[in-house]
C-alpha cells in the first residue's frame, strides 16, 4: 500500500498529508441480473 501513501496520490484524491492510507474498501453489489429478479420483503413500519 506504499503507492497509496505517496504525496502525488494523496494530492490527486484530496487526502490530507498527515493521513496514512492502510486499506481500500469497495462497497456495493455486483452487477447481476438475478438481483433485479429478487423479491423484496415489505418494509416494517412502526407507528403509535
Coordinates of C-alpha atoms in Angstrom, one line a residue:
X1 CA 0.0 0.0 0.0
X2 CA 3.0 2.3 -0.2
X3 CA 1.7 3.6 -3.5
X4 CA -1.4 5.0 -1.7
X5 CA 0.8 7.0 0.7
X6 CA 2.7 9.0 -1.9
X7 CA 2.3 12.7 -1.9
X8 CA 1.1 12.6 -5.5
X9 CA -1.6 10.1 -4.8
X10 CA -2.8 11.9 -1.8
X11 CA -2.9 15.2 -3.7
X12 CA -4.9 13.8 -6.5
X13 CA -7.6 12.4 -4.2
X14 CA -7.6 15.3 -1.7
X15 CA -6.2 13.1 1.2
X16 CA -4.5 15.2 3.9
X17 CA -0.8 14.7 4.0
X18 CA -0.8 13.6 7.7
X19 CA -3.2 10.7 6.9
X20 CA -1.9 7.2 6.3
X21 CA -4.0 5.1 3.9
X22 CA -3.9 1.5 5.1
X23 CA -6.6 -0.3 3.0
X24 CA -9.0 0.1 0.1
X25 CA -12.7 -0.6 0.6
X26 CA -15.2 -1.5 -2.2
X27 CA -18.8 -1.3 -1.3
X28 CA -21.9 -2.2 -3.4
X29 CA -23.4 -5.0 -5.3
X30 CA -22.0 -7.0 -8.1
X31 CA -23.8 -6.2 -11.4
X32 CA -26.0 -9.3 -11.8
X33 CA -29.4 -9.8 -13.5
X34 CA -30.6 -12.1 -10.7
X35 CA -30.6 -9.2 -8.2
X36 CA -33.3 -7.4 -10.1
X37 CA -35.4 -10.5 -10.1
X38 CA -35.3 -10.9 -6.3
X39 CA -38.4 -10.1 -4.3
X40 CA -38.1 -7.6 -1.5
X41 CA -40.0 -8.0 1.7
X42 CA -42.3 -5.1 2.6
X43 CA -40.7 -2.6 5.0
X44 CA -41.7 -2.8 8.6
X45 CA -43.2 0.5 9.8
X46 CA -43.8 1.0 13.5
X47 CA -46.4 3.6 14.4
X48 CA -48.1 4.5 17.6

